[in-house]
Amino acid sequence: MRDKILKDIGGTLTYKYFENDIQVKPASGTITIFDNAGAEIVEEIAISIDAVGTMTYDLSAANSDEVVYSWKAIWKFVVSGDDIYRSRLFDIVNQILENPVVDNDIIKEAPFLKDKNYRKVFTAEVTSTKTVIVSSELREDDDYWNGGSAEVQSGTNAGEIRKVTDFVKSTNKLTVESFTAVIDTTSKINVTRTFRK
């Protein structure tokens, strides 16, 4: 999918490099940008690389002052001492369209997904924080619930919904964005997986 940059505002171009389905972190990298006529807009300039290897470059408002399609970004980066080149097209647009589809829409279209551990209801076990939920009923693989939601159906924090940020199988721990109060054994939790990873 192409990056979309807002006209007169600018935005971030992103690239990830994978080997054998595993994201690789480059040692360094640069980007060169050409317009759709082949003229160089940005001359080989350093990019940012985060801890997991995602490469980014912030395109300025000055370089995005008109609506254009199919500009080309040449990503050059170093992996294991080798220079690697990748090209991607991007557009500068007046408005970025968002995908309004949510998980419930997917379930309505494909109800069989509910049978694949899509949702689980359980009672929290003893805990002393607002951000960690423990239950021996959670036995899925690491990160299985990441990006999903944890809703308290009854008990302490009833009615609150928080995003799941991590799941560790070995400890049966869900880490979530902070609830109002400490989670306790009165909290009945409905954890729902997301399909939007």
PDB file of C-alpha atoms in Angstrom:
ATOM      1  CA  MET A   1       0.000   0.000   0.000  1.00  0.00           C
ATOM      2  CA  ARG A   2       1.324   3.437  -0.913  1.00  0.00           C
ATOM      3  CA  ASP A   3       2.114   6.104   1.636  1.00  0.00           C
ATOM      4  CA  LYS A   4      -0.162   9.146   1.432  1.00  0.00           C
ATOM      5  CA  ILE A   5       1.188  12.611   2.271  1.00  0.00           C
ATOM      6  CA  LEU A   6      -1.086  15.606   2.901  1.00  0.00           C
ATOM      7  CA  LYS A   7      -0.670  18.559   0.551  1.00  0.00           C
ATOM      8  CA  ASP A   8       0.875  21.649   2.229  1.00  0.00           C
ATOM      9  CA  ILE A   9       1.286  19.749   5.504  1.00  0.00           C
ATOM     10  CA  GLY A  10       3.779  16.993   4.793  1.00  0.00           C
ATOM     11  CA  GLY A  11       3.992  13.626   6.464  1.00  0.00           C
ATOM     12  CA  THR A  12       6.040  10.521   7.097  1.00  0.00           C
ATOM     13  CA  LEU A  13       7.205   7.998   4.525  1.00  0.00           C
ATOM     14  CA  THR A  14       7.746   4.519   5.992  1.00  0.00           C
ATOM     15  CA  TYR A  15       9.533   1.364   4.889  1.00  0.00           C
ATOM     16  CA  LYS A  16      10.154  -2.009   6.584  1.00  0.00           C
ATOM     17  CA  TYR A  17      12.625  -4.607   5.337  1.00  0.00           C
ATOM     18  CA  PHE A  18      12.019  -8.335   5.933  1.00  0.00           C
ATOM     19  CA  GLU A  19      14.127 -11.454   5.488  1.00  0.00           C
ATOM     20  CA  ASN A  20      12.364 -14.833   5.885  1.00  0.00           C
ATOM     21  CA  ASP A  21       9.280 -13.078   7.286  1.00  0.00           C
ATOM     22  CA  ILE A  22      11.319 -11.400  10.050  1.00  0.00           C
ATOM     23  CA  GLN A  23      11.793  -7.642  10.137  1.00  0.00           C
ATOM     24  CA  VAL A  24      15.480  -6.717   9.925  1.00  0.00           C
ATOM     25  CA  LYS A  25      17.030  -3.591  11.420  1.00  0.00           C
ATOM     26  CA  PRO A  26      19.423  -1.842   8.998  1.00  0.00           C
ATOM     27  CA  ALA A  27      22.632  -0.276  10.304  1.00  0.00           C
ATOM     28  CA  SER A  28      21.986   2.979   8.433  1.00  0.00           C
ATOM     29  CA  GLY A  29      20.113   4.327   5.452  1.00  0.00           C
ATOM     30  CA  THR A  30      19.234   7.193   3.137  1.00  0.00           C
ATOM     31  CA  ILE A  31      16.340   8.189   0.913  1.00  0.00           C
ATOM     32  CA  THR A  32      16.196   9.915  -2.468  1.00  0.00           C
ATOM     33  CA  ILE A  33      12.891  11.202  -3.826  1.00  0.00           C
ATOM     34  CA  PHE A  34      11.970  11.784  -7.478  1.00  0.00           C
ATOM     35  CA  ASP A  35       8.843  13.351  -8.941  1.00  0.00           C
ATOM     36  CA  ASN A  36       6.860  11.518 -11.609  1.00  0.00           C
ATOM     37  CA  ALA A  37       8.863  13.267 -14.356  1.00  0.00           C
ATOM     38  CA  GLY A  38      12.129  11.921 -12.937  1.00  0.00           C
ATOM     39  CA  ALA A  39      13.378  15.168 -11.362  1.00  0.00           C
ATOM     40  CA  GLU A  40      15.147  14.780  -8.011  1.00  0.00           C
ATOM     41  CA  ILE A  41      13.164  16.407  -5.196  1.00  0.00           C
ATOM     42  CA  VAL A  42      15.168  15.176  -2.193  1.00  0.00           C
ATOM     43  CA  GLU A  43      18.804  14.252  -2.696  1.00  0.00           C
ATOM     44  CA  GLU A  44      20.129  11.226  -0.786  1.00  0.00           C
ATOM     45  CA  ILE A  45      19.467  12.247   2.823  1.00  0.00           C
ATOM     46  CA  ALA A  46      19.711  10.251   6.083  1.00  0.00           C
ATOM     47  CA  ILE A  47      16.610   8.476   7.368  1.00  0.00           C
ATOM     48  CA  SER A  48      15.498   7.519  10.884  1.00  0.00           C
ATOM     49  CA  ILE A  49      15.535   3.853  11.951  1.00  0.00           C
ATOM     50  CA  ASP A  50      13.712   2.756  15.114  1.00  0.00           C
ATOM     51  CA  ALA A  51      14.571  -0.088  17.502  1.00  0.00           C
ATOM     52  CA  VAL A  52      12.873  -2.778  15.398  1.00  0.00           C
ATOM     53  CA  GLY A  53      14.116  -1.479  12.058  1.00  0.00           C
ATOM     54  CA  THR A  54      11.235   0.620  10.734  1.00  0.00           C
ATOM     55  CA  MET A  55      12.699   3.289   8.458  1.00  0.00           C
ATOM     56  CA  THR A  56      11.062   6.722   8.225  1.00  0.00           C
ATOM     57  CA  TYR A  57      11.572  10.070   6.548  1.00  0.00           C
ATOM     58  CA  ASP A  58       9.521  13.204   7.241  1.00  0.00           C
ATOM     59  CA  LEU A  59       8.635  14.939   3.983  1.00  0.00           C
ATOM     60  CA  SER A  60       8.289  18.678   4.614  1.00  0.00           C
ATOM     61  CA  ALA A  61       5.341  20.876   3.693  1.00  0.00           C
ATOM     62  CA  ALA A  62       7.648  22.699   1.255  1.00  0.00           C
ATOM     63  CA  ASN A  63       8.132  19.472  -0.697  1.00  0.00           C
ATOM     64  CA  SER A  64       4.438  18.613  -0.691  1.00  0.00           C
ATOM     65  CA  ASP A  65       2.823  21.809  -1.964  1.00  0.00           C
ATOM     66  CA  GLU A  66       0.839  20.253  -4.816  1.00  0.00           C
ATOM     67  CA  VAL A  67      -1.333  17.208  -5.403  1.00  0.00           C
ATOM     68  CA  VAL A  68       0.739  14.617  -7.266  1.00  0.00           C
ATOM     69  CA  TYR A  69       0.686  10.881  -7.848  1.00  0.00           C
ATOM     70  CA  SER A  70       3.378   8.254  -8.225  1.00  0.00           C
ATOM     71  CA  TRP A  71       6.376  10.087  -6.830  1.00  0.00           C
ATOM     72  CA  LYS A  72       9.185   7.613  -6.176  1.00  0.00           C
ATOM     73  CA  ALA A  73      11.184   7.096  -2.976  1.00  0.00           C
ATOM     74  CA  ILE A  74      14.453   5.174  -3.315  1.00  0.00           C
ATOM     75  CA  TRP A  75      15.380   3.669   0.051  1.00  0.00           C
ATOM     76  CA  LYS A  76      19.062   2.742   0.357  1.00  0.00           C
ATOM     77  CA  PHE A  77      20.078   0.927   3.542  1.00  0.00           C
ATOM     78  CA  VAL A  78      22.811  -1.291   4.923  1.00  0.00           C
ATOM     79  CA  VAL A  79      22.140  -4.836   6.187  1.00  0.00           C
ATOM     80  CA  SER A  80      25.060  -7.086   7.190  1.00  0.00           C
ATOM     81  CA  GLY A  81      27.447  -4.781   5.357  1.00  0.00           C
ATOM     82  CA  ASP A  82      25.530  -4.912   2.066  1.00  0.00           C
ATOM     83  CA  ASP A  83      23.836  -1.935   0.389  1.00  0.00           C
ATOM     84  CA  ILE A  84      20.198  -2.698  -0.400  1.00  0.00           C
ATOM     85  CA  TYR A  85      17.956  -0.563  -2.610  1.00  0.00           C
ATOM     86  CA  ARG A  86      14.167  -0.556  -2.595  1.00  0.00           C
ATOM     87  CA  SER A  87      11.743   1.681  -4.515  1.00  0.00           C
ATOM     88  CA  ARG A  88       8.254   2.705  -3.444  1.00  0.00           C
ATOM     89  CA  LEU A  89       5.694   5.023  -4.964  1.00  0.00           C
ATOM     90  CA  PHE A  90       3.713   7.513  -2.897  1.00  0.00           C
ATOM     91  CA  ASP A  91       1.096  10.210  -3.481  1.00  0.00           C
ATOM     92  CA  ILE A  92       0.548  13.743  -2.203  1.00  0.00           C
ATOM     93  CA  VAL A  93      -3.179  14.218  -1.660  1.00  0.00           C
ATOM     94  CA  ASN A  94      -5.730  16.727  -0.371  1.00  0.00           C
ATOM     95  CA  GLN A  95      -7.268  14.217   2.000  1.00  0.00           C
ATOM     96  CA  ILE A  96      -6.284  10.840   3.406  1.00  0.00           C
ATOM     97  CA  LEU A  97      -9.140   8.345   3.317  1.00  0.00           C
ATOM     98  CA  GLU A  98      -9.589   6.139   6.362  1.00  0.00           C
ATOM     99  CA  ASN A  99     -10.798   2.557   6.423  1.00  0.00           C
ATOM    100  CA  PRO A 100     -14.068   2.554   8.416  1.00  0.00           C
ATOM    101  CA  VAL A 101     -14.164  -1.249   8.752  1.00  0.00           C
ATOM    102  CA  VAL A 102     -13.962  -2.492  12.351  1.00  0.00           C
ATOM    103  CA  ASP A 103     -13.651  -6.002  13.767  1.00  0.00           C
ATOM    104  CA  ASN A 104     -17.413  -6.380  14.242  1.00  0.00           C
ATOM    105  CA  ASP A 105     -17.910  -5.744  10.518  1.00  0.00           C
ATOM    106  CA  ILE A 106     -15.478  -8.553   9.739  1.00  0.00           C
ATOM    107  CA  ILE A 107     -17.276 -10.910  12.134  1.00  0.00           C
ATOM    108  CA  LYS A 108     -20.650 -10.113  10.526  1.00  0.00           C
ATOM    109  CA  GLU A 109     -19.256 -11.028   7.105  1.00  0.00           C
ATOM    110  CA  ALA A 110     -17.330 -14.085   8.340  1.00  0.00           C
ATOM    111  CA  PRO A 111     -19.030 -15.387  11.519  1.00  0.00           C
ATOM    112  CA  PHE A 112     -16.917 -18.558  11.511  1.00  0.00           C
ATOM    113  CA  LEU A 113     -14.056 -16.423  12.844  1.00  0.00           C
ATOM    114  CA  LYS A 114     -15.832 -16.382  16.216  1.00  0.00           C
ATOM    115  CA  ASP A 115     -14.961 -20.057  16.572  1.00  0.00           C
ATOM    116  CA  LYS A 116     -11.230 -19.312  16.448  1.00  0.00           C
ATOM    117  CA  ASN A 117     -10.776 -18.020  20.012  1.00  0.00           C
ATOM    118  CA  TYR A 118     -12.006 -14.612  18.906  1.00  0.00           C
ATOM    119  CA  ARG A 119     -13.335 -13.773  22.378  1.00  0.00           C
ATOM    120  CA  LYS A 120     -12.938 -15.099  25.907  1.00  0.00           C
ATOM    121  CA  VAL A 121     -14.752 -14.234  29.146  1.00  0.00           C
ATOM    122  CA  PHE A 122     -13.087 -14.897  32.503  1.00  0.00           C
ATOM    123  CA  THR A 123     -12.728 -13.591  36.047  1.00  0.00           C
ATOM    124  CA  ALA A 124      -9.509 -11.825  36.923  1.00  0.00           C
ATOM    125  CA  GLU A 125      -7.246 -13.467  39.474  1.00  0.00           C
ATOM    126  CA  VAL A 126      -5.401 -11.612  42.236  1.00  0.00           C
ATOM    127  CA  THR A 127      -3.520  -8.579  40.967  1.00  0.00           C
ATOM    128  CA  SER A 128      -2.420  -5.267  42.383  1.00  0.00           C
ATOM    129  CA  THR A 129      -2.215  -2.967  39.389  1.00  0.00           C
ATOM    130  CA  LYS A 130      -4.491  -1.078  37.015  1.00  0.00           C
ATOM    131  CA  THR A 131      -2.671  -2.324  33.926  1.00  0.00           C
ATOM    132  CA  VAL A 132      -2.152  -6.095  34.360  1.00  0.00           C
ATOM    133  CA  ILE A 133      -4.839  -8.790  34.244  1.00  0.00           C
ATOM    134  CA  VAL A 134      -3.929 -12.351  35.245  1.00  0.00           C
ATOM    135  CA  SER A 135      -5.990 -15.456  34.497  1.00  0.00           C
ATOM    136  CA  SER A 136      -4.968 -19.089  34.136  1.00  0.00           C
ATOM    137  CA  GLU A 137      -7.742 -19.349  31.512  1.00  0.00           C
ATOM    138  CA  LEU A 138      -5.571 -17.356  29.108  1.00  0.00           C
ATOM    139  CA  ARG A 139      -3.402 -19.988  27.436  1.00  0.00           C
ATOM    140  CA  GLU A 140      -2.950 -18.655  23.895  1.00  0.00           C
ATOM    141  CA  ASP A 141       0.439 -17.907  22.323  1.00  0.00           C
ATOM    142  CA  ASP A 142       2.433 -14.789  23.206  1.00  0.00           C
ATOM    143  CA  ASP A 143       0.954 -11.585  21.736  1.00  0.00           C
ATOM    144  CA  TYR A 144      -2.248 -13.409  20.689  1.00  0.00           C
ATOM    145  CA  TRP A 145      -4.497 -10.758  22.245  1.00  0.00           C
ATOM    146  CA  ASN A 146      -2.284  -7.760  21.359  1.00  0.00           C
ATOM    147  CA  GLY A 147      -4.229  -4.872  19.837  1.00  0.00           C
ATOM    148  CA  GLY A 148      -7.545  -6.285  21.034  1.00  0.00           C
ATOM    149  CA  SER A 149      -9.701  -4.975  23.861  1.00  0.00           C
ATOM    150  CA  ALA A 150     -10.454  -5.897  27.463  1.00  0.00           C
ATOM    151  CA  GLU A 151     -13.919  -4.938  28.678  1.00  0.00           C
ATOM    152  CA  VAL A 152     -14.966  -5.257  32.319  1.00  0.00           C
ATOM    153  CA  GLN A 153     -18.501  -6.678  32.283  1.00  0.00           C
ATOM    154  CA  SER A 154     -19.039  -6.577  36.039  1.00  0.00           C
ATOM    155  CA  GLY A 155     -17.197  -5.909  39.280  1.00  0.00           C
ATOM    156  CA  THR A 156     -14.474  -3.319  39.781  1.00  0.00           C
ATOM    157  CA  ASN A 157     -14.127  -1.032  36.716  1.00  0.00           C
ATOM    158  CA  ALA A 158     -17.430  -2.315  35.259  1.00  0.00           C
ATOM    159  CA  GLY A 159     -18.196  -0.792  31.869  1.00  0.00           C
ATOM    160  CA  GLU A 160     -14.626   0.251  31.137  1.00  0.00           C
ATOM    161  CA  ILE A 161     -12.866  -0.894  27.958  1.00  0.00           C
ATOM    162  CA  ARG A 162      -9.109  -0.753  27.476  1.00  0.00           C
ATOM    163  CA  LYS A 163      -6.745  -1.693  24.653  1.00  0.00           C
ATOM    164  CA  VAL A 164      -4.566  -4.790  25.160  1.00  0.00           C
ATOM    165  CA  THR A 165      -0.902  -3.873  24.650  1.00  0.00           C
ATOM    166  CA  ASP A 166       0.764  -7.212  25.476  1.00  0.00           C
ATOM    167  CA  PHE A 167       0.062 -10.842  26.339  1.00  0.00           C
ATOM    168  CA  VAL A 168       2.567 -13.301  27.832  1.00  0.00           C
ATOM    169  CA  LYS A 169       1.537 -16.961  27.766  1.00  0.00           C
ATOM    170  CA  SER A 170       4.008 -18.203  30.400  1.00  0.00           C
ATOM    171  CA  THR A 171       2.575 -15.881  33.061  1.00  0.00           C
ATOM    172  CA  ASN A 172      -1.030 -15.697  31.763  1.00  0.00           C
ATOM    173  CA  LYS A 173      -0.714 -11.909  31.884  1.00  0.00           C
ATOM    174  CA  LEU A 174      -2.584  -9.374  29.784  1.00  0.00           C
ATOM    175  CA  THR A 175      -1.136  -5.876  29.875  1.00  0.00           C
ATOM    176  CA  VAL A 176      -3.675  -3.157  29.128  1.00  0.00           C
ATOM    177  CA  GLU A 177      -3.989   0.604  29.126  1.00  0.00           C
ATOM    178  CA  SER A 178      -4.711   1.743  32.680  1.00  0.00           C
ATOM    179  CA  PHE A 179      -8.123   1.163  34.235  1.00  0.00           C
ATOM    180  CA  THR A 180      -9.548   3.662  36.735  1.00  0.00           C
ATOM    181  CA  ALA A 181      -9.085   1.338  39.720  1.00  0.00           C
ATOM    182  CA  VAL A 182      -6.939  -1.676  40.574  1.00  0.00           C
ATOM    183  CA  ILE A 183      -8.198  -4.848  38.891  1.00  0.00           C
ATOM    184  CA  ASP A 184      -9.366  -7.451  41.411  1.00  0.00           C
ATOM    185  CA  THR A 185     -11.154 -10.792  41.660  1.00  0.00           C
ATOM    186  CA  THR A 186     -14.583  -9.140  41.271  1.00  0.00           C
ATOM    187  CA  SER A 187     -13.678  -8.042  37.745  1.00  0.00           C
ATOM    188  CA  LYS A 188     -15.303 -10.183  35.053  1.00  0.00           C
ATOM    189  CA  ILE A 189     -13.340  -9.537  31.862  1.00  0.00           C
ATOM    190  CA  ASN A 190     -14.352  -9.975  28.221  1.00  0.00           C
ATOM    191  CA  VAL A 191     -11.172  -9.977  26.128  1.00  0.00           C
ATOM    192  CA  THR A 192     -11.614  -9.692  22.365  1.00  0.00           C
ATOM    193  CA  ARG A 193      -9.002 -10.321  19.724  1.00  0.00           C
ATOM    194  CA  THR A 194      -8.466  -7.933  16.826  1.00  0.00           C
ATOM    195  CA  PHE A 195      -8.118  -8.966  13.196  1.00  0.00           C
ATOM    196  CA  ARG A 196      -6.621  -5.600  12.234  1.00  0.00           C
ATOM    197  CA  LYS A 197      -2.932  -6.368  12.863  1.00  0.00           C
TER     198      LYS A 197
END
